[in-house]
PDB file of N, CA and C in Angstrom:
ATOM      1  N   MET A  12     102.247 139.582-157.544  1.00 73.00           N
ATOM      2  CA  MET A  12     103.618 139.470-156.842  1.00 73.00           C
ATOM      3  C   MET A  12     104.456 140.538-157.519  1.00 73.00           C
ATOM      4  N   THR A  13     104.972 141.311-156.769  1.00 82.00           N
ATOM      5  CA  THR A  13     105.873 142.444-157.289  1.00 82.00           C
ATOM      6  C   THR A  13     107.074 142.086-157.682  1.00 82.00           C
ATOM      7  N   GLU A  14     107.912 142.989-158.237  1.00 75.00           N
ATOM      8  CA  GLU A  14     109.174 142.707-158.544  1.00 75.00           C
ATOM      9  C   GLU A  14     110.170 142.621-157.229  1.00 75.00           C
ATOM     10  N   ILE A  15     109.824 143.199-156.368  1.00 76.00           N
ATOM     11  CA  ILE A  15     110.719 143.257-154.907  1.00 76.00           C
ATOM     12  C   ILE A  15     110.219 141.740-154.336  1.00 76.00           C
ATOM     13  N   ASP A  16     109.314 141.349-154.551  1.00 78.00           N
ATOM     14  CA  ASP A  16     108.850 139.987-153.918  1.00 78.00           C
ATOM     15  C   ASP A  16     109.297 138.625-154.664  1.00 78.00           C
ATOM     16  N   ARG A  17     109.575 138.926-156.152  1.00 81.00           N
ATOM     17  CA  ARG A  17     109.902 138.164-156.681  1.00 81.00           C
ATOM     18  C   ARG A  17     111.673 137.851-156.382  1.00 81.00           C
ATOM     19  N   GLY A  18     112.286 139.204-156.321  1.00 80.00           N
ATOM     20  CA  GLY A  18     113.800 139.119-155.989  1.00 80.00           C
ATOM     21  C   GLY A  18     113.916 138.371-154.647  1.00 80.00           C
ATOM     22  N   LYS A  19     113.270 138.856-153.798  1.00 87.00           N
ATOM     23  CA  LYS A  19     113.273 138.185-152.347  1.00 87.00           C
ATOM     24  C   LYS A  19     113.198 136.532-152.351  1.00 87.00           C
ATOM     25  N   LEU A  20     112.224 136.231-153.290  1.00 89.00           N
ATOM     26  CA  LEU A  20     111.968 134.803-153.500  1.00 89.00           C
ATOM     27  C   LEU A  20     112.987 134.253-153.988  1.00 89.00           C
ATOM     28  N   ALA A  21     113.590 134.771-155.033  1.00 88.00           N
ATOM     29  CA  ALA A  21     114.469 134.056-155.969  1.00 88.00           C
ATOM     30  C   ALA A  21     115.839 133.933-155.193  1.00 88.00           C
ATOM     31  N   SER A  22     116.287 135.214-154.061  1.00 89.00           N
ATOM     32  CA  SER A  22     117.269 135.377-153.331  1.00 89.00           C
ATOM     33  C   SER A  22     117.142 134.189-152.327  1.00 89.00           C
ATOM     34  N   LEU A  23     116.045 133.683-151.738  1.00 91.00           N
ATOM     35  CA  LEU A  23     115.956 132.834-151.053  1.00 91.00           C
ATOM     36  C   LEU A  23     115.868 131.174-151.532  1.00 91.00           C
ATOM     37  N   ALA A  24     115.456 131.352-152.808  1.00 90.00           N
ATOM     38  CA  ALA A  24     115.658 130.010-153.349  1.00 90.00           C
ATOM     39  C   ALA A  24     117.043 129.954-153.464  1.00 90.00           C
ATOM     40  N   GLY A  25     117.900 130.954-154.074  1.00 91.00           N
ATOM     41  CA  GLY A  25     119.176 130.728-154.419  1.00 91.00           C
ATOM     42  C   GLY A  25     120.294 130.238-153.139  1.00 91.00           C
ATOM     43  N   PHE A  26     119.665 131.036-151.974  1.00 93.00           N
ATOM     44  CA  PHE A  26     120.506 130.611-150.933  1.00 93.00           C
ATOM     45  C   PHE A  26     120.133 129.171-150.263  1.00 93.00           C
ATOM     46  N   ALA A  27     118.809 128.781-150.358  1.00 94.00           N
ATOM     47  CA  ALA A  27     118.397 127.356-149.849  1.00 94.00           C
ATOM     48  C   ALA A  27     118.983 126.356-150.410  1.00 94.00           C
ATOM     49  N   THR A  28     119.324 126.467-151.829  1.00 93.00           N
ATOM     50  CA  THR A  28     119.464 125.276-152.779  1.00 93.00           C
ATOM     51  C   THR A  28     120.881 124.954-152.276  1.00 93.00           C
ATOM     52  N   PRO A  29     122.037 125.620-152.371  1.00 94.00           N
ATOM     53  CA  PRO A  29     123.296 125.169-151.981  1.00 94.00           C
ATOM     54  C   PRO A  29     123.365 125.020-150.286  1.00 94.00           C
ATOM     55  N   ALA A  30     122.627 125.649-149.533  1.00 94.00           N
ATOM     56  CA  ALA A  30     122.556 125.398-148.448  1.00 94.00           C
ATOM     57  C   ALA A  30     121.923 124.158-147.927  1.00 94.00           C
ATOM     58  N   VAL A  31     120.767 123.763-148.633  1.00 95.00           N
ATOM     59  CA  VAL A  31     120.381 122.478-148.388  1.00 95.00           C
ATOM     60  C   VAL A  31     121.277 121.170-148.817  1.00 95.00           C
ATOM     61  N   LEU A  32     122.108 121.566-149.832  1.00 94.00           N
ATOM     62  CA  LEU A  32     123.200 120.243-150.040  1.00 94.00           C
ATOM     63  C   LEU A  32     124.206 120.290-149.452  1.00 94.00           C
ATOM     64  N   LEU A  33     124.701 121.493-148.626  1.00 94.00           N
ATOM     65  CA  LEU A  33     125.920 121.427-148.037  1.00 94.00           C
ATOM     66  C   LEU A  33     125.162 120.451-146.699  1.00 94.00           C
ATOM     67  N   LEU A  34     124.182 120.987-146.080  1.00 95.00           N
ATOM     68  CA  LEU A  34     123.521 120.375-145.070  1.00 95.00           C
ATOM     69  C   LEU A  34     123.444 118.699-145.235  1.00 95.00           C
ATOM     70  N   LEU A  35     122.837 118.325-146.167  1.00 94.00           N
ATOM     71  CA  LEU A  35     122.537 117.199-146.850  1.00 94.00           C
ATOM     72  C   LEU A  35     124.095 116.381-146.861  1.00 94.00           C
ATOM     73  N   THR A  36     124.945 116.722-147.234  1.00 92.00           N
ATOM     74  CA  THR A  36     126.312 116.271-147.590  1.00 92.00           C
ATOM     75  C   THR A  36     126.919 116.186-145.908  1.00 92.00           C
ATOM     76  N   ALA A  37     126.548 117.153-144.949  1.00 91.00           N
ATOM     77  CA  ALA A  37     127.232 116.972-143.665  1.00 91.00           C
ATOM     78  C   ALA A  37     126.692 115.909-142.973  1.00 91.00           C
ATOM     79  N   VAL A  38     125.077 115.614-143.259  1.00 92.00           N
ATOM     80  CA  VAL A  38     124.353 114.721-142.729  1.00 92.00           C
ATOM     81  C   VAL A  38     125.012 113.297-143.136  1.00 92.00           C
ATOM     82  N   ALA A  39     124.996 113.299-144.524  1.00 90.00           N
ATOM     83  CA  ALA A  39     125.757 111.846-144.879  1.00 90.00           C
ATOM     84  C   ALA A  39     126.722 111.374-144.330  1.00 90.00           C
ATOM     85  N   LEU A  40     128.006 112.635-143.912  1.00 88.00           N
ATOM     86  CA  LEU A  40     128.806 112.159-143.540  1.00 88.00           C
ATOM     87  C   LEU A  40     128.900 111.620-142.170  1.00 88.00           C
ATOM     88  N   LEU A  41     128.203 112.322-141.063  1.00 89.00           N
ATOM     89  CA  LEU A  41     127.803 111.802-139.805  1.00 89.00           C
ATOM     90  C   LEU A  41     127.171 110.567-140.000  1.00 89.00           C
ATOM     91  N   ASP A  42     126.360 110.175-140.881  1.00 87.00           N
ATOM     92  CA  ASP A  42     125.436 108.871-140.884  1.00 87.00           C
ATOM     93  C   ASP A  42     126.041 107.883-141.786  1.00 87.00           C
ATOM     94  N   ASN A  43     127.250 108.344-142.599  1.00 86.00           N
ATOM     95  CA  ASN A  43     127.792 107.623-143.697  1.00 86.00           C
ATOM     96  C   ASN A  43     126.879 106.790-144.547  1.00 86.00           C
ATOM     97  N   THR A  44     125.854 107.782-144.857  1.00 82.00           N
ATOM     98  CA  THR A  44     124.971 107.310-145.801  1.00 82.00           C
ATOM     99  C   THR A  44     125.098 106.777-146.985  1.00 82.00           C
ATOM    100  N   LEU A  45     126.162 107.095-147.968  1.00 85.00           N
ATOM    101  CA  LEU A  45     126.399 106.826-149.237  1.00 85.00           C
ATOM    102  C   LEU A  45     127.391 105.539-149.131  1.00 85.00           C
ATOM    103  N   GLY A  46     128.055 105.516-147.839  1.00 86.00           N
ATOM    104  CA  GLY A  46     129.266 104.371-147.681  1.00 86.00           C
ATOM    105  C   GLY A  46     130.397 104.852-148.481  1.00 86.00           C
ATOM    106  N   TRP A  47     130.659 105.904-148.456  1.00 85.00           N
ATOM    107  CA  TRP A  47     132.010 106.993-149.136  1.00 85.00           C
ATOM    108  C   TRP A  47     133.017 106.902-147.864  1.00 85.00           C
ATOM    109  N   GLN A  48     134.376 107.133-147.884  1.00 87.00           N
ATOM    110  CA  GLN A  48     135.233 107.345-147.048  1.00 87.00           C
ATOM    111  C   GLN A  48     135.001 108.615-146.605  1.00 87.00           C
ATOM    112  N   GLY A  49     135.563 109.136-145.262  1.00 77.00           N
ATOM    113  CA  GLY A  49     135.121 110.478-144.807  1.00 77.00           C
ATOM    114  C   GLY A  49     135.742 111.370-145.633  1.00 77.00           C
ATOM    115  N   GLY A  50     136.951 111.129-146.513  1.00 87.00           N
ATOM    116  CA  GLY A  50     137.377 112.333-147.076  1.00 87.00           C
ATOM    117  C   GLY A  50     136.526 112.737-148.473  1.00 87.00           C
ATOM    118  N   ALA A  51     135.842 111.696-148.817  1.00 91.00           N
ATOM    119  CA  ALA A  51     135.083 111.957-150.123  1.00 91.00           C
ATOM    120  C   ALA A  51     133.897 112.833-149.739  1.00 91.00           C
ATOM    121  N   TYR A  52     133.335 112.820-148.487  1.00 91.00           N
ATOM    122  CA  TYR A  52     132.374 113.811-148.221  1.00 91.00           C
ATOM    123  C   TYR A  52     132.838 115.389-147.993  1.00 91.00           C
ATOM    124  N   VAL A  53     134.306 115.117-147.443  1.00 91.00           N
ATOM    125  CA  VAL A  53     134.793 116.648-147.199  1.00 91.00           C
ATOM    126  C   VAL A  53     134.983 117.201-148.430  1.00 91.00           C
ATOM    127  N   VAL A  54     135.250 116.513-149.456  1.00 93.00           N
ATOM    128  CA  VAL A  54     135.793 116.922-150.978  1.00 93.00           C
ATOM    129  C   VAL A  54     134.664 117.368-151.555  1.00 93.00           C
ATOM    130  N   ALA A  55     133.173 116.788-151.326  1.00 94.00           N
ATOM    131  CA  ALA A  55     131.959 117.093-151.741  1.00 94.00           C
ATOM    132  C   ALA A  55     131.533 118.273-151.263  1.00 94.00           C
ATOM    133  N   PHE A  56     131.619 118.460-149.956  1.00 94.00           N
ATOM    134  CA  PHE A  56     131.130 119.521-149.388  1.00 94.00           C
ATOM    135  C   PHE A  56     132.051 120.829-149.801  1.00 94.00           C
ATOM    136  N   PHE A  57     133.235 120.810-149.964  1.00 95.00           N
ATOM    137  CA  PHE A  57     134.267 121.715-150.352  1.00 95.00           C
ATOM    138  C   PHE A  57     133.705 122.345-151.894  1.00 95.00           C
ATOM    139  N   TRP A  58     133.663 121.257-152.717  1.00 96.00           N
ATOM    140  CA  TRP A  58     133.103 121.758-154.065  1.00 96.00           C
ATOM    141  C   TRP A  58     131.747 122.315-154.407  1.00 96.00           C
ATOM    142  N   ILE A  59     130.942 121.732-153.542  1.00 95.00           N
ATOM    143  CA  ILE A  59     129.457 122.342-153.393  1.00 95.00           C
ATOM    144  C   ILE A  59     129.538 123.789-152.872  1.00 95.00           C
ATOM    145  N   ALA A  60     130.247 124.041-152.017  1.00 96.00           N
ATOM    146  CA  ALA A  60     130.422 125.618-151.354  1.00 96.00           C
ATOM    147  C   ALA A  60     131.020 126.353-152.428  1.00 96.00           C
ATOM    148  N   LEU A  61     132.160 125.856-152.910  1.00 96.00           N
ATOM    149  CA  LEU A  61     133.087 126.543-153.960  1.00 96.00           C
ATOM    150  C   LEU A  61     132.295 126.863-155.120  1.00 96.00           C
ATOM    151  N   GLY A  62     131.846 125.681-155.722  1.00 96.00           N
ATOM    152  CA  GLY A  62     130.899 125.851-156.872  1.00 96.00           C
ATOM    153  C   GLY A  62     129.761 126.792-156.704  1.00 96.00           C
ATOM    154  N   SER A  63     129.164 126.758-155.668  1.00 95.00           N
ATOM    155  CA  SER A  63     127.975 127.681-155.695  1.00 95.00           C
ATOM    156  C   SER A  63     128.367 129.203-155.122  1.00 95.00           C
ATOM    157  N   ALA A  64     129.327 129.398-154.768  1.00 94.00           N
ATOM    158  CA  ALA A  64     129.947 130.826-154.542  1.00 94.00           C
ATOM    159  C   ALA A  64     130.192 131.337-156.056  1.00 94.00           C
ATOM    160  N   LEU A  65     130.872 130.442-156.784  1.00 95.00           N
ATOM    161  CA  LEU A  65     131.306 130.980-158.143  1.00 95.00           C
ATOM    162  C   LEU A  65     130.254 130.747-159.213  1.00 95.00           C
ATOM    163  N   ALA A  66     129.226 130.078-159.377  1.00 94.00           N
ATOM    164  CA  ALA A  66     128.306 130.012-159.863  1.00 94.00           C
ATOM    165  C   ALA A  66     126.904 131.027-159.591  1.00 94.00           C
ATOM    166  N   GLY A  67     127.019 131.490-158.156  1.00 93.00           N
ATOM    167  CA  GLY A  67     126.130 132.539-158.018  1.00 93.00           C
ATOM    168  C   GLY A  67     126.929 133.904-158.360  1.00 93.00           C
ATOM    169  N   GLY A  68     128.251 134.100-158.352  1.00 94.00           N
ATOM    170  CA  GLY A  68     128.853 135.257-158.937  1.00 94.00           C
ATOM    171  C   GLY A  68     128.672 135.398-160.266  1.00 94.00           C
ATOM    172  N   LEU A  69     128.606 134.484-161.001  1.00 95.00           N
ATOM    173  CA  LEU A  69     128.277 134.408-162.671  1.00 95.00           C
ATOM    174  C   LEU A  69     127.081 134.721-162.763  1.00 95.00           C
ATOM    175  N   VAL A  70     125.983 134.111-161.884  1.00 93.00           N
ATOM    176  CA  VAL A  70     124.317 134.320-162.116  1.00 93.00           C
ATOM    177  C   VAL A  70     124.416 135.825-161.923  1.00 93.00           C
ATOM    178  N   ARG A  71     125.085 136.473-160.857  1.00 92.00           N
ATOM    179  CA  ARG A  71     124.880 138.122-160.634  1.00 92.00           C
ATOM    180  C   ARG A  71     125.262 138.853-161.648  1.00 92.00           C
ATOM    181  N   THR A  72     126.574 138.534-162.568  1.00 93.00           N
ATOM    182  CA  THR A  72     126.722 139.577-163.451  1.00 93.00           C
ATOM    183  C   THR A  72     126.201 139.172-164.925  1.00 93.00           C
ATOM    184  N   ALA A  73     125.556 137.867-165.169  1.00 92.00           N
ATOM    185  CA  ALA A  73     125.301 137.649-166.327  1.00 92.00           C
ATOM    186  C   ALA A  73     123.946 137.388-166.560  1.00 92.00           C
ATOM    187  N   ALA A  74     122.963 137.297-165.537  1.00 86.00           N
ATOM    188  CA  ALA A  74     121.611 136.932-165.537  1.00 86.00           C
ATOM    189  C   ALA A  74     120.729 138.228-165.419  1.00 86.00           C
ATOM    190  N   PRO A  75     119.367 138.131-166.032  1.00 86.00           N
ATOM    191  CA  PRO A  75     118.593 139.169-165.912  1.00 86.00           C
ATOM    192  C   PRO A  75     117.912 139.378-164.500  1.00 86.00           C
ATOM    193  N   ALA A  76     117.326 140.568-164.351  1.00 78.00           N
ATOM    194  CA  ALA A  76     116.979 140.853-162.759  1.00 78.00           C
ATOM    195  C   ALA A  76     116.657 140.067-162.050  1.00 78.00           C
ATOM    196  N   PRO A  77     115.632 139.135-162.019  1.00 76.00           N
ATOM    197  CA  PRO A  77     115.170 138.405-160.908  1.00 76.00           C
ATOM    198  C   PRO A  77     116.143 137.180-160.616  1.00 76.00           C
ATOM    199  N   TRP A  78     116.842 136.861-161.498  1.00 85.00           N
ATOM    200  CA  TRP A  78     117.976 135.764-161.553  1.00 85.00           C
ATOM    201  C   TRP A  78     119.195 136.134-160.745  1.00 85.00           C
ATOM    202  N   ARG A  79     119.484 137.656-160.642  1.00 90.00           N
ATOM    203  CA  ARG A  79     120.606 138.277-159.887  1.00 90.00           C
ATOM    204  C   ARG A  79     120.415 138.131-158.699  1.00 90.00           C
ATOM    205  N   ALA A  80     119.313 138.388-158.117  1.00 90.00           N
ATOM    206  CA  ALA A  80     119.072 137.712-156.421  1.00 90.00           C
ATOM    207  C   ALA A  80     119.334 136.466-156.167  1.00 90.00           C
ATOM    208  N   ALA A  81     118.811 135.565-157.056  1.00 91.00           N
ATOM    209  CA  ALA A  81     119.286 133.989-156.795  1.00 91.00           C
ATOM    210  C   ALA A  81     120.679 134.034-156.914  1.00 91.00           C
ATOM    211  N   GLY A  82     121.347 134.504-157.756  1.00 93.00           N
ATOM    212  CA  GLY A  82     122.914 134.345-157.377  1.00 93.00           C
ATOM    213  C   GLY A  82     123.536 134.977-156.182  1.00 93.00           C
ATOM    214  N   SER A  83     122.701 136.016-155.698  1.00 92.00           N
ATOM    215  CA  SER A  83     123.470 136.646-154.369  1.00 92.00           C
ATOM    216  C   SER A  83     123.291 135.689-153.428  1.00 92.00           C
ATOM    217  N   GLY A  84     122.166 134.881-153.323  1.00 93.00           N
ATOM    218  CA  GLY A  84     121.639 134.155-152.312  1.00 93.00           C
ATOM    219  C   GLY A  84     122.492 132.794-152.219  1.00 93.00           C
ATOM    220  N   MET A  85     122.975 132.610-153.744  1.00 94.00           N
ATOM    221  CA  MET A  85     124.114 131.519-154.084  1.00 94.00           C
ATOM    222  C   MET A  85     125.423 131.948-153.337  1.00 94.00           C
ATOM    223  N   VAL A  86     125.658 133.032-153.670  1.00 95.00           N
ATOM    224  CA  VAL A  86     126.998 133.528-153.073  1.00 95.00           C
ATOM    225  C   VAL A  86     127.137 133.573-151.781  1.00 95.00           C
ATOM    226  N   LEU A  87     126.322 133.783-151.232  1.00 95.00           N
ATOM    227  CA  LEU A  87     126.052 134.106-149.399  1.00 95.00           C
ATOM    228  C   LEU A  87     126.094 132.592-148.994  1.00 95.00           C
ATOM    229  N   ALA A  88     125.275 131.620-149.538  1.00 95.00           N
ATOM    230  CA  ALA A  88     125.538 130.275-148.901  1.00 95.00           C
ATOM    231  C   ALA A  88     126.835 129.562-149.496  1.00 95.00           C
ATOM    232  N   GLY A  89     127.621 129.903-150.559  1.00 95.00           N
ATOM    233  CA  GLY A  89     128.431 129.200-151.042  1.00 95.00           C
ATOM    234  C   GLY A  89     129.559 129.799-150.200  1.00 95.00           C
ATOM    235  N   THR A  90     129.708 130.993-149.622  1.00 96.00           N
ATOM    236  CA  THR A  90     130.786 131.636-148.900  1.00 96.00           C
ATOM    237  C   THR A  90     130.800 131.163-147.581  1.00 96.00           C
ATOM    238  N   ALA A  91     129.483 131.160-146.946  1.00 96.00           N
ATOM    239  CA  ALA A  91     129.227 130.659-145.802  1.00 96.00           C
ATOM    240  C   ALA A  91     130.046 129.063-145.347  1.00 96.00           C
ATOM    241  N   GLY A  92     129.706 128.320-146.733  1.00 95.00           N
ATOM    242  CA  GLY A  92     130.181 126.789-146.727  1.00 95.00           C
ATOM    243  C   GLY A  92     131.800 126.840-146.878  1.00 95.00           C
ATOM    244  N   VAL A  93     132.444 128.044-147.468  1.00 96.00           N
ATOM    245  CA  VAL A  93     133.906 127.969-147.694  1.00 96.00           C
ATOM    246  C   VAL A  93     134.340 128.167-146.391  1.00 96.00           C
ATOM    247  N   VAL A  94     133.548 129.382-145.820  1.00 97.00           N
ATOM    248  CA  VAL A  94     134.301 129.945-144.555  1.00 97.00           C
ATOM    249  C   VAL A  94     134.187 128.767-143.339  1.00 97.00           C
ATOM    250  N   LEU A  95     133.266 128.081-143.454  1.00 95.00           N
ATOM    251  CA  LEU A  95     133.082 127.059-142.604  1.00 95.00           C
ATOM    252  C   LEU A  95     134.044 125.802-142.673  1.00 95.00           C
ATOM    253  N   PHE A  96     134.237 125.496-143.947  1.00 95.00           N
ATOM    254  CA  PHE A  96     135.361 124.524-144.348  1.00 95.00           C
ATOM    255  C   PHE A  96     136.608 125.026-143.858  1.00 95.00           C
ATOM    256  N   LEU A  97     136.987 126.067-144.455  1.00 96.00           N
ATOM    257  CA  LEU A  97     138.231 126.537-143.618  1.00 96.00           C
ATOM    258  C   LEU A  97     138.330 126.585-142.378  1.00 96.00           C
ATOM    259  N   ALA A  98     137.524 127.217-141.584  1.00 96.00           N
ATOM    260  CA  ALA A  98     137.440 127.247-140.084  1.00 96.00           C
ATOM    261  C   ALA A  98     137.629 125.822-139.632  1.00 96.00           C
ATOM    262  N   LEU A  99     136.996 124.678-140.151  1.00 93.00           N
ATOM    263  CA  LEU A  99     137.306 123.238-139.631  1.00 93.00           C
ATOM    264  C   LEU A  99     138.680 123.015-140.096  1.00 93.00           C
ATOM    265  N   VAL A 100     139.192 123.089-141.259  1.00 93.00           N
ATOM    266  CA  VAL A 100     140.848 122.775-141.660  1.00 93.00           C
ATOM    267  C   VAL A 100     141.693 123.448-140.674  1.00 93.00           C
ATOM    268  N   VAL A 101     141.468 124.677-140.282  1.00 94.00           N
ATOM    269  CA  VAL A 101     141.925 125.528-139.157  1.00 94.00           C
ATOM    270  C   VAL A 101     142.263 124.838-137.901  1.00 94.00           C
ATOM    271  N   ALA A 102     141.026 124.609-137.555  1.00 93.00           N
ATOM    272  CA  ALA A 102     140.572 123.754-136.000  1.00 93.00           C
ATOM    273  C   ALA A 102     141.249 122.331-136.331  1.00 93.00           C
ATOM    274  N   ILE A 103     141.244 121.516-137.297  1.00 90.00           N
ATOM    275  CA  ILE A 103     142.169 120.356-137.134  1.00 90.00           C
ATOM    276  C   ILE A 103     143.207 120.506-137.254  1.00 90.00           C
ATOM    277  N   ALA A 104     144.045 121.703-138.051  1.00 91.00           N
ATOM    278  CA  ALA A 104     145.613 121.540-138.213  1.00 91.00           C
ATOM    279  C   ALA A 104     145.968 122.188-137.016  1.00 91.00           C
ATOM    280  N   TRP A 105     145.306 123.032-136.261  1.00 91.00           N
ATOM    281  CA  TRP A 105     145.786 123.154-134.931  1.00 91.00           C
ATOM    282  C   TRP A 105     145.765 122.274-133.647  1.00 91.00           C
ATOM    283  N   SER A 106     144.556 121.567-133.757  1.00 90.00           N
ATOM    284  CA  SER A 106     144.609 120.556-132.710  1.00 90.00           C
ATOM    285  C   SER A 106     145.703 119.241-132.734  1.00 90.00           C
ATOM    286  N   LEU A 107     145.987 118.587-134.297  1.00 89.00           N
ATOM    287  CA  LEU A 107     147.002 118.078-134.789  1.00 89.00           C
ATOM    288  C   LEU A 107     148.270 118.637-134.278  1.00 89.00           C
ATOM    289  N   SER A 108     148.538 119.976-134.416  1.00 88.00           N
ATOM    290  CA  SER A 108     149.859 120.668-134.278  1.00 88.00           C
ATOM    291  C   SER A 108     150.118 120.854-132.596  1.00 88.00           C
ATOM    292  N   SER A 109     148.935 120.726-131.866  1.00 82.00           N
ATOM    293  CA  SER A 109     149.437 121.110-130.286  1.00 82.00           C
ATOM    294  C   SER A 109     149.201 119.605-129.789  1.00 82.00           C
ATOM    295  N   VAL A 110     149.262 118.510-130.233  1.00 75.00           N
ATOM    296  CA  VAL A 110     149.339 117.302-129.653  1.00 75.00           C
ATOM    297  C   VAL A 110     150.651 117.206-129.196  1.00 75.00           C
ATOM    298  N   THR A 111     150.628 116.342-127.817  1.00 66.00           N
ATOM    299  CA  THR A 111     151.880 116.396-127.079  1.00 66.00           C
ATOM    300  C   THR A 111     152.189 114.704-127.403  1.00 66.00           C
ATOM    301  N   HIS A 112     153.566 114.727-127.441  1.00 60.00           N
ATOM    302  CA  HIS A 112     154.161 113.247-127.320  1.00 60.00           C
ATOM    303  C   HIS A 112     154.180 112.549-126.284  1.00 60.00           C
TER     304      HIS A 112
END
């Protein structure tokens, strides 16, 4: 396995780990798997997304070469999760503000 292949595999693993966690959190919300209230799932989704983006940035700057690619994948998945979270917050706020009485 070449260095480029290791980097690609590390990047995929770095992306897949938080992406799967975010997906499982969303599925758990829809299915109420853990028995939490809806807000707890949303908070968990937010912290997983933000944590993976920040941890990925830390890994990109402080880790040796193969792990930098994993950090890039984590940053990508975390940023996508944060953007999705913010888009949903904006959509909910907009829908609540446009309700007529």
